[in-house]
XYZ file of C-alpha atoms in Angstrom:
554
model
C 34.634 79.583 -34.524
C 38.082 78.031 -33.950
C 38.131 74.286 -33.034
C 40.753 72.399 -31.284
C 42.858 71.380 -34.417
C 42.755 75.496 -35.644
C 44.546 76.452 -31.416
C 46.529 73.352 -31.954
C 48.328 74.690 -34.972
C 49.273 78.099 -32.927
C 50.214 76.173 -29.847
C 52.150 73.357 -30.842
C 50.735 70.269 -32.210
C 53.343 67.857 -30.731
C 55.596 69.762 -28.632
C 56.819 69.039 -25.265
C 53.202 68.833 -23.642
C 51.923 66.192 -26.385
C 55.484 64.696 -26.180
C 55.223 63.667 -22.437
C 51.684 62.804 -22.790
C 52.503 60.048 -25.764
C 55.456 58.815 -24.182
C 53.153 58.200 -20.677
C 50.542 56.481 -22.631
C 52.829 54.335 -24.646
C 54.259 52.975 -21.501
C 50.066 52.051 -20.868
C 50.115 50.217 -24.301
C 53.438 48.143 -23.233
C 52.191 47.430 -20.262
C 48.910 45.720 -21.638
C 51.554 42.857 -23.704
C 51.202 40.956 -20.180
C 47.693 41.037 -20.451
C 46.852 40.143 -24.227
C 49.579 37.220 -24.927
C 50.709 36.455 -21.089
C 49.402 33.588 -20.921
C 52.287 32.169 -23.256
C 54.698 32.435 -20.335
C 52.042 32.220 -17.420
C 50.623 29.101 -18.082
C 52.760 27.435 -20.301
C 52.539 23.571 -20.382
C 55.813 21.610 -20.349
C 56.371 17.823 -20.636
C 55.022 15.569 -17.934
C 54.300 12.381 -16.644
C 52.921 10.376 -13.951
C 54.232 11.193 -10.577
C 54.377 7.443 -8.507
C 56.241 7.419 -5.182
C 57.136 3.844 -6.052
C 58.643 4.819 -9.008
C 61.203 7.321 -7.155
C 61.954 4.900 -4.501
C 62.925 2.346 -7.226
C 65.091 4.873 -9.508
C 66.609 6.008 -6.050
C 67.643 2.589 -4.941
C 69.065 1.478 -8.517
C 70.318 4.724 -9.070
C 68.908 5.447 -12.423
C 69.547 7.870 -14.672
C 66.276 10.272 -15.853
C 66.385 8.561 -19.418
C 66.458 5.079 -17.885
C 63.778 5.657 -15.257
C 61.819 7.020 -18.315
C 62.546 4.116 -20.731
C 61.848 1.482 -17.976
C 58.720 2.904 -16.126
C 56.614 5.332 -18.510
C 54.514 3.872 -21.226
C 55.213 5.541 -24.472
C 52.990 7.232 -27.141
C 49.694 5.933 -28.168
C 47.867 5.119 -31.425
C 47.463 7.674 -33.703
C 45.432 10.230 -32.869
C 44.847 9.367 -29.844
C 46.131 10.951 -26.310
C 49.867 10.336 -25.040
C 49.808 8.294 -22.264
C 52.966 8.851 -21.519
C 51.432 12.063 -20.259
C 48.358 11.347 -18.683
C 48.203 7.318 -18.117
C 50.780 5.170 -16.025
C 50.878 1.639 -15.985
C 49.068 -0.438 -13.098
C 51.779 -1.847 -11.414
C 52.916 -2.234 -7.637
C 56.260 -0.362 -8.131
C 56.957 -1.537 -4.223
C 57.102 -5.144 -4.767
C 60.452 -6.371 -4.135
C 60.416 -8.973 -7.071
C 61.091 -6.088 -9.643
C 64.638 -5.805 -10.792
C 67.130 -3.028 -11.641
C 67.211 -3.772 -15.956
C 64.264 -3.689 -17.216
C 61.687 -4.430 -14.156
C 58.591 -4.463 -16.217
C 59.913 -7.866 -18.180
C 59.058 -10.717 -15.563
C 55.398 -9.056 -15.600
C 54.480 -9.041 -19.202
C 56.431 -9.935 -22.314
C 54.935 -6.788 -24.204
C 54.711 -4.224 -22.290
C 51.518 -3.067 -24.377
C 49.602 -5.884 -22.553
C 50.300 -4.173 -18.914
C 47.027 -2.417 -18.067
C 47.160 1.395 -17.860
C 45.487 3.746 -15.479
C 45.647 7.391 -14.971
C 47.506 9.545 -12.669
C 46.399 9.091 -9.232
C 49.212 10.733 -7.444
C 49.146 13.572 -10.004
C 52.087 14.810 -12.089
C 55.878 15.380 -12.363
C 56.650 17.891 -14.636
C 60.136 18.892 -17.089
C 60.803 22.005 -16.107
C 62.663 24.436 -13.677
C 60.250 26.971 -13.595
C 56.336 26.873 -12.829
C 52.881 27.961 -14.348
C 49.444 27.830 -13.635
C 49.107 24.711 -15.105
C 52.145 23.205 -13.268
C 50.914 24.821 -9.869
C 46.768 23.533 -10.471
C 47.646 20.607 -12.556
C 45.974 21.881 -15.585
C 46.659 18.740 -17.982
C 44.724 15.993 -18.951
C 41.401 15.695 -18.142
C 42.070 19.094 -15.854
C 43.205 20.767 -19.652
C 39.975 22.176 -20.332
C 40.452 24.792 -16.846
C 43.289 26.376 -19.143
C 41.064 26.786 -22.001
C 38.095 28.895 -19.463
C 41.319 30.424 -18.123
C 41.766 32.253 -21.826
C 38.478 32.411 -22.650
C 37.514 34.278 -19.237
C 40.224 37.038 -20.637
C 38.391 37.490 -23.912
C 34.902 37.341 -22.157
C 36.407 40.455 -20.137
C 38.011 42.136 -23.475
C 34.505 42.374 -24.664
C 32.605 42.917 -22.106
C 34.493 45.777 -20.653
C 35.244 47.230 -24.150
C 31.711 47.594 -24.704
C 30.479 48.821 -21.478
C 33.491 50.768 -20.407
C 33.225 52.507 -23.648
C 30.323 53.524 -23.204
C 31.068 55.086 -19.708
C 34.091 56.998 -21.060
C 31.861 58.415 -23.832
C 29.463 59.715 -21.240
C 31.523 60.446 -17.897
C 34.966 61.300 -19.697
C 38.272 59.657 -21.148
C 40.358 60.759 -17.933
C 38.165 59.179 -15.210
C 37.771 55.899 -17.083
C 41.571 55.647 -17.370
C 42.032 56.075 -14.014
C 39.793 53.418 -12.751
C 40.945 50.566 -15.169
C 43.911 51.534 -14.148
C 43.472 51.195 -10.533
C 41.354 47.977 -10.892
C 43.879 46.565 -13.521
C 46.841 46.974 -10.641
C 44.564 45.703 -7.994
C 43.232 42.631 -9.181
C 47.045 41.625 -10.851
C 48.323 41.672 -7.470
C 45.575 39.666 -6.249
C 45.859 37.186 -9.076
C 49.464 36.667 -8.062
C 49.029 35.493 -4.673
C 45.422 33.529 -5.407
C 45.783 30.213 -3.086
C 43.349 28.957 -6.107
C 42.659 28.380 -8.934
C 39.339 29.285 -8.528
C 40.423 33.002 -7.494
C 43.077 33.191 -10.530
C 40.141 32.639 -13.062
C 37.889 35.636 -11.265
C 40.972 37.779 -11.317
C 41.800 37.331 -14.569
C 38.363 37.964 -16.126
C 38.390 41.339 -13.762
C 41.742 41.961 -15.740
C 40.423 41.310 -18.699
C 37.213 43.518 -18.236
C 39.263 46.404 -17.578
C 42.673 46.655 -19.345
C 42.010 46.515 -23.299
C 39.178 49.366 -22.170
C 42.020 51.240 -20.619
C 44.474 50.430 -23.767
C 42.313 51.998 -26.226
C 41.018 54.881 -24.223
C 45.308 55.758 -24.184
C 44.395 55.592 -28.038
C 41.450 57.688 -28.032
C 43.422 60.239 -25.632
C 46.997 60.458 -27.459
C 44.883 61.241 -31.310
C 42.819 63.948 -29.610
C 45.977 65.659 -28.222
C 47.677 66.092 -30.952
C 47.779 68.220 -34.159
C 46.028 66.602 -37.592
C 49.318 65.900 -39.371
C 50.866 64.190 -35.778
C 47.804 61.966 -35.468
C 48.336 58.409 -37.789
C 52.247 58.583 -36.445
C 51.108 58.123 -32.542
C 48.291 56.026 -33.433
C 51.718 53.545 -35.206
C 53.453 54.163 -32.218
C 51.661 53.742 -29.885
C 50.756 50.196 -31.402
C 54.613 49.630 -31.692
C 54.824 50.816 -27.993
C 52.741 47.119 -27.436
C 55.189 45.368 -30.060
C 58.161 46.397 -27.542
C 56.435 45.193 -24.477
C 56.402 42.027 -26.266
C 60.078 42.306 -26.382
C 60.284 43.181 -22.895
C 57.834 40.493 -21.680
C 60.513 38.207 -23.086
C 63.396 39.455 -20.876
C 61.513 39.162 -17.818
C 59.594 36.301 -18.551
C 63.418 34.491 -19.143
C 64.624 36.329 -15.737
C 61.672 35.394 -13.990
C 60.068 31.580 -14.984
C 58.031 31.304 -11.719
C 54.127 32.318 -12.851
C 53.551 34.099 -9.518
C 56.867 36.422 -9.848
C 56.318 36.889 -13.371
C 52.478 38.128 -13.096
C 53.783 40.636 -9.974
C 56.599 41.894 -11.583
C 54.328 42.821 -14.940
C 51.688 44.180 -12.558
C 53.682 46.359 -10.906
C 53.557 49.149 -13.615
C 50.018 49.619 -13.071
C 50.356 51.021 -9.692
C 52.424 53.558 -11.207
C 50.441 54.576 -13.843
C 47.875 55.791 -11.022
C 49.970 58.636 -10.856
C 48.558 59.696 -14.646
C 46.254 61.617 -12.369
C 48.424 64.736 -11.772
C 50.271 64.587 -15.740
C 47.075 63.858 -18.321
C 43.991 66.031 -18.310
C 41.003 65.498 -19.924
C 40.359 65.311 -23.418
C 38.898 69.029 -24.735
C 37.530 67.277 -27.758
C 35.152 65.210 -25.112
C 34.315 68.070 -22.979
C 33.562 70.170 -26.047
C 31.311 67.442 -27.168
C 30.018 67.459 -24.001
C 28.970 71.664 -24.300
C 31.620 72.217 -21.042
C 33.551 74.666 -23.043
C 35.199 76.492 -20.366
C 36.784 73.613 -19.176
C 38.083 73.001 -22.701
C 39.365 76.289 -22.676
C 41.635 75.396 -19.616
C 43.076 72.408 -20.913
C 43.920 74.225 -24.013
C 45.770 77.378 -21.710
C 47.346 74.211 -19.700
C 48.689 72.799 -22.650
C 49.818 76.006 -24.180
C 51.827 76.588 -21.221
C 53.156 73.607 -21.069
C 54.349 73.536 -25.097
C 55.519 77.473 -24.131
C 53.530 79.443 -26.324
C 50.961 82.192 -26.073
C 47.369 81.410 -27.043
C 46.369 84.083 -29.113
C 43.316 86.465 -27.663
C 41.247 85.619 -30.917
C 41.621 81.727 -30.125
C 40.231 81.769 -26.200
C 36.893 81.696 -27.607
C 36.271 77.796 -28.002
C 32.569 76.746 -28.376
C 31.068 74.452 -29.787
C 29.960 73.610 -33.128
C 26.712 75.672 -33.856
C 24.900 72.055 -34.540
C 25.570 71.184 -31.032
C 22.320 72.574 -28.921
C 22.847 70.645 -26.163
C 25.283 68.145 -24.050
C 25.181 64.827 -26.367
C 24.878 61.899 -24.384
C 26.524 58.976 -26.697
C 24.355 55.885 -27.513
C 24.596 52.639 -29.150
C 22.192 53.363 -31.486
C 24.333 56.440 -32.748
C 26.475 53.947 -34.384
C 23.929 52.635 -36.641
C 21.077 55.196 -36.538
C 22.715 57.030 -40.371
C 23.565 55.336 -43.139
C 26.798 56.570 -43.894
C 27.926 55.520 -40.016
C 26.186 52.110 -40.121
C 28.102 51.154 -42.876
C 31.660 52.461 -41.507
C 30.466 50.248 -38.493
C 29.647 46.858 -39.992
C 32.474 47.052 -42.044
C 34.987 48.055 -39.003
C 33.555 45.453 -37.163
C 34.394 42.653 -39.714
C 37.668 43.899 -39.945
C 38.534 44.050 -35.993
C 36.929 40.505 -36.109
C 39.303 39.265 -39.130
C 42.175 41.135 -38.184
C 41.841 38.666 -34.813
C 41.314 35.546 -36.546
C 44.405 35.776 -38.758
C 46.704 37.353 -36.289
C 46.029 34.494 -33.786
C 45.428 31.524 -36.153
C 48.434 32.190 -38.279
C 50.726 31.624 -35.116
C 48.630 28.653 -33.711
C 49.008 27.466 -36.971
C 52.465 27.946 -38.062
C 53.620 26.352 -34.696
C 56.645 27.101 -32.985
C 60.105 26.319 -35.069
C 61.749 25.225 -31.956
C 61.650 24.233 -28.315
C 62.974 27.527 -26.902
C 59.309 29.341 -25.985
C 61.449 32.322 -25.186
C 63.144 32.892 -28.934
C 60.381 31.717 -30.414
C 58.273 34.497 -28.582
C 60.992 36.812 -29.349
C 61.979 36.201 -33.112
C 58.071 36.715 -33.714
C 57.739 39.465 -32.324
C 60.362 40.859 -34.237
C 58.262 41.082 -37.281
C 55.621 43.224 -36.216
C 58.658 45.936 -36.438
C 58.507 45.756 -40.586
C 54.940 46.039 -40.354
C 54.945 49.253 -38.935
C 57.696 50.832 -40.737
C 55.923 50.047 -43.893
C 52.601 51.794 -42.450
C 54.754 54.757 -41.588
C 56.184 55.080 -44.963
C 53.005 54.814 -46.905
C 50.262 55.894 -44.671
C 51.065 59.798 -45.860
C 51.986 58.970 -49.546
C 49.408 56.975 -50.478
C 46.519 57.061 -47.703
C 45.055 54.960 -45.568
C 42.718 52.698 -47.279
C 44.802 51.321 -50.050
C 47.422 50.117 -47.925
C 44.786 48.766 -45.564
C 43.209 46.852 -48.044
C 46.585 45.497 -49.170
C 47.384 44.298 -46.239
C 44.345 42.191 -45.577
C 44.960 40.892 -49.335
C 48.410 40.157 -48.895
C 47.606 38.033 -45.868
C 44.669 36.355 -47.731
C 46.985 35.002 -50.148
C 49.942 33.990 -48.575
C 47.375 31.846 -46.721
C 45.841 30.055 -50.136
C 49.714 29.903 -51.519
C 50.679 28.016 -48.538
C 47.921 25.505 -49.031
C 49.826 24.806 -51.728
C 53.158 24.569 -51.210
C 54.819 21.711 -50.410
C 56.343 20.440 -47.013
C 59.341 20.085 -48.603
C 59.919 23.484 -49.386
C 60.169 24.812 -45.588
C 62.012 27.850 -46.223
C 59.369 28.926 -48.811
C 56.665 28.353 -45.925
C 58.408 30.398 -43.686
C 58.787 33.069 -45.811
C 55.218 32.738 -47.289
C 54.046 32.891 -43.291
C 56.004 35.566 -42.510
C 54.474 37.864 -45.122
C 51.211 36.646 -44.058
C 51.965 38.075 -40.322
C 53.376 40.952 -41.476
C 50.113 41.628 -43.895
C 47.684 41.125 -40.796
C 49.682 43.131 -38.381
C 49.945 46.033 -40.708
C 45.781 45.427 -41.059
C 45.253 45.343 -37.445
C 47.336 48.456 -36.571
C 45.390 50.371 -39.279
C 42.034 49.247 -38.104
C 42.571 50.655 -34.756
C 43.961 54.518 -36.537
C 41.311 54.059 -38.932
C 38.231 53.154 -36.615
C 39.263 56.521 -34.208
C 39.390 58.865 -37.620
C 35.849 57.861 -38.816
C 33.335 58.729 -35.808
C 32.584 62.397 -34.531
C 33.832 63.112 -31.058
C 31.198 62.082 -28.803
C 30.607 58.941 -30.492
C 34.070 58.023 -31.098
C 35.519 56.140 -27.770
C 32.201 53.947 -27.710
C 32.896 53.535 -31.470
C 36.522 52.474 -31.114
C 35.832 49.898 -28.443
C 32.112 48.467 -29.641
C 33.477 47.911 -32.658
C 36.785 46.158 -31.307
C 34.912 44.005 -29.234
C 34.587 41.676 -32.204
C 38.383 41.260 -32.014
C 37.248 39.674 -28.837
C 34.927 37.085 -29.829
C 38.002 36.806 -33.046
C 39.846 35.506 -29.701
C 37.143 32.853 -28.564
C 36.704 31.293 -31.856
C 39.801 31.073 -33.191
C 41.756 27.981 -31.627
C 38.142 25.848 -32.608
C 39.043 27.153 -36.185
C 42.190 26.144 -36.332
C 42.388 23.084 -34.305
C 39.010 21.292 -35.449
C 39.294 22.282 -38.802
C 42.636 20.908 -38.667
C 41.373 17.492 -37.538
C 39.503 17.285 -41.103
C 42.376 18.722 -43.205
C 45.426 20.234 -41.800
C 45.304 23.152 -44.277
C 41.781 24.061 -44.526
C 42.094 26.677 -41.597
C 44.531 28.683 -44.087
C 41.649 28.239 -47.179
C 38.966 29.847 -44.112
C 41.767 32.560 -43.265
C 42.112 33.225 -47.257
C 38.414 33.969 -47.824
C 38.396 36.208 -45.053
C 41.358 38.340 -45.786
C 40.541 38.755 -48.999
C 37.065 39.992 -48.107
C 38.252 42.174 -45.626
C 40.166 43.564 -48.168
C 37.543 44.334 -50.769
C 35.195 45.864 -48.109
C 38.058 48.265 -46.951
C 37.887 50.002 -50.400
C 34.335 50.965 -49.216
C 34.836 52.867 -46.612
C 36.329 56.344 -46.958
C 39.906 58.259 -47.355
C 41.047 60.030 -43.684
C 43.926 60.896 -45.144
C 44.429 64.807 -44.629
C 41.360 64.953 -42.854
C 40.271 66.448 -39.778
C 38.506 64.449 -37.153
C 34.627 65.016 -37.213
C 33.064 66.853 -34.934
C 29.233 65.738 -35.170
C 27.242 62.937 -37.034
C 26.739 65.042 -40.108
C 30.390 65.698 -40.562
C 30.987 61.961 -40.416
C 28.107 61.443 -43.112
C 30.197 63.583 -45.199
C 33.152 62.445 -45.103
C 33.474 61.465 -48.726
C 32.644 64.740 -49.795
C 34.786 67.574 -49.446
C 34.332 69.660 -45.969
C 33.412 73.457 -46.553
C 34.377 76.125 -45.124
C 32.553 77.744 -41.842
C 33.219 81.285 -43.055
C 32.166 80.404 -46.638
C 28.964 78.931 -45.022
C 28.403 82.175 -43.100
C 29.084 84.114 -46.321
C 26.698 82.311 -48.383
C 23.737 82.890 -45.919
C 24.534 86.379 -45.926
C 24.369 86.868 -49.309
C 21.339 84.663 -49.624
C 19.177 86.931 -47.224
C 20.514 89.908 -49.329
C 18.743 88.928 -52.543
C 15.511 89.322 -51.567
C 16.136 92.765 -50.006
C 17.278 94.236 -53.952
């Protein structure tokens, strides 16, 4: 019986139908970059101080400059390790008294200025900056800054919830419909998150964001592999991941263009609505409806995309059916990913991987730190190296598989985290460099979990594979900033000896899991059990039951 991959190599593996489709879907995946890092531009934190009407009326009648009304009226930094409260804590003092002079007003009230009592803000904030964010808007600082904390938590809550449970519904009612309705709830509840009067409401649309769009990214994942052709498949899956590497890039520009939150999180929302269109330009996946015994329909999809690519399907190919092992419409389940061995383990270890692939990605950049004080080239220049990452992928992926490279990675980014325990401040251009191998090993390791994860479950397992297992890259999300930041409180490099270990045992479990390289997708669970075996032929199978029933008849 032919399957999809034998009509796609008569058809047209990527021509112009598979072409449009990709290029569609990789808009999708730069359109999530909002989404996943967003919060770096909507809800970024500038300087502040106390805001105190007496204050302004006193630099407006001496006419101060900003530096003098700073060095005469806000207290300056604390003790070590404690808060600034400069930032959240003014001093107690009746700025409206007319006694208070021009130079230096605070110096007939105390000698030191340390012995004026302090107080915090009671008529809120004033904050450095032209733009606005959340946390500007809903005064977010202080003993408010734990709201912005829930704020990117509730996004990672969604990630996994909806990665999970959405997966699970495009497994069972189809990739198409699922797409569509994260779409359509992704546009709707952006919009409403842009003109929330609360903060309240921006928190609930956010999570509803959150529940729906990294669902919708990865069923675009699970769509644009199924599409195409065997040898097309690991060079979408990379660029479709680079397709989120450029909206990074893009976020940039209009973040710059646009430094009001509200703007910002319309203007990035805005795609959405369009992608609603998808409707009339993608059909449904005829690996899922073959999966799902609704061959005909898989039949039509294959005609549509024939027609599209402009070449005949031969009459010997319009026979599609499925596998003889499949009986019966498979409804996916949970336990299908660790009812058999084989898949259990290709689970466990996929779902360490997703998980560490989060923790180093994140923590290395919360760690590092920015270089400067420009967020937006300090967004952009890192961005920048995901681009190496993915050439590298490109040029090895084919030559040397996937796994080696993939366990590389994770081992390269293992130890440039123990060598930079170890080098010295002084050396900061050997830390940078050190660092920037480090992101460049965990990129490359979390763009090949996400082409290696879709290659190594059969088709009606596969989307609720891809996105149970990713889900630990959510909880990756919640946990790391208490790895690095409390671990940094007992030794600032112990967060890079915690990233080591678990690079370099991502690494090491990588080489247990086996080669996709040249291999077609599975089709059912006992294909994926064998996957370190070699596949046999169907017709050799038919031949050698033949012959088998012929023995007995001589």
């Amino acid at each position: 019986m032919p399957t999809v991959d034998d009509i796609l190599e008569h058809i047209g593996e990527f021509n112009f139908f598979q072409k449009q489709t990709f290029f569609l879907l990789a808009l999708l995946s730069a359109a999530f970059t909002p989404i996943y890092v967003g919060i770096v531009f909507l809800a970024f934190t500038p300087d502040h101080r106390c805001l105190s009407p007496g204050v302004a009326e006193l630099s407006r009648r001496c006419g101060w400059s900003l530096a003098e009304e700073l060095n005469y009226t806000v207290p300056g930094p604390g003790a070590a390790g404690e808060t600034f409260p400069d930032q959240c804590h003014g001093y107690e003092v009746d700025w409206n008294q007319s006694g208070l002079s021009c130079v230096d007003p605070l110096a007939g009230l105390a000698a030191n200025r340390s012995h004026l009592p302090l107080g915090p803000c009671r008529h809120g904030w004033v904050y450095d900056t032209p733009g606005s964010s959340i946390v500007t808007e809903f005064n977010l600082v202080c003993a408010n800054s734990w709201m912005l904390d829930l704020f990117q938590s509730a996004v990672n809550v969604g990630f996994f919830i909806g990665s999970v449970g959405i997966g699970y519904l495009a497994d069972r009612f189809g990739r198409k419909l699922c797409l569509l309705v994260t779409i359509l709830i992704n546009a709707a509840s952006g919009v409403l998150m842009a003109v929330s009067p609360n903060y309240t409401w921006v928190l609930i649309f956010r999570l509803i964001q959150g529940l729906v769009s990294k669902a919708g990214w990865l069923i675009g994942y699970i769509l644009i592999t199924e599409f195409v052709g065997l040898s097309y498949r690991r060079t979408v899956g990379i660029v479709y991941q680079v397709a989120f590497t450029v909206g990074l890039l893009v976020l940039t520009g209009v973040a710059y263009v646009l430094p009001h939150w509200r703007w910002l999180q319309l203007t990035v929302t805005l795609p959405n609505v369009c992608f609603v269109l998808y409707y009339w330009c993608i059909p449904e996946s005829p690996r899922w409806l073959i999966a799902q015994n609704k061959s005909a329909k898989a039949m039509r999809v294959m005609k549509y995309i024939a027609k599209k690519n402009g070449k005949p399907l031969p009459a010997s190919l319009q026979s599609l059916r499925p596998d003889e092992e499949v009986d019966e419409k498979l409804n996916p389940s949970f336990l299908d990913l660790v009812r058999t061995p084989q898949i259990r383990k290709h689970t466990l270890i996929l779902m360490y991987n997703w998980f560490t692939s989060s923790v180093l990605y994140q923590g290395l950049i919360m760690h590092m730190g920015l270089a400067g004080s420009n967020i937006y080239l300090d967004f952009f220049y890192s961005a920048l190296v995901e681009f190496p990452a993915a050439l590298l992928i490109i040029l090895t992926i084919d030559r040397i598989g996937r796994r080696s490279p993939w366990a590389a990675s994770n081992m390269v980014a293992g130890a440039a985290c123990l060598a930079s325990v170890f080098i010295p401040n002084g050396l900061h251009w050997l830390r940078v460099i050190v660092a920037c191998l480090g992101r460049m090993g965990i990129t490359m390791a979390f763009e090949m979990v996400c082409l290696v994860n879709a290659e190594l479950y059969p088709t009606f397992i596969r989307n609720l594979g891809v996105l149970v297992c990713s889900s630990m890259c959510d909880i990756g999300g919640i946990v790391t900033p208490f790895l690095v930041y409390r671990l940094t409180d007992v030794w600032h490099e112990l967060p890079l000896v915690v990233f080591a270990v678990i690079g370099l045992v991502a690494g090491g479990l990588v080489l247990l899991l086996p080669e996709t390289k040249g291999k077609a997708l599975p089709e059912t669970i006992d294909e994926a059990e064998n996957m370190q075996r070699p596949r046999k032929n169907k017709e050799k199978m038919i031949y050698l039951q033949v012959k088998k029933l012929d023995i007995p008849l001589n």
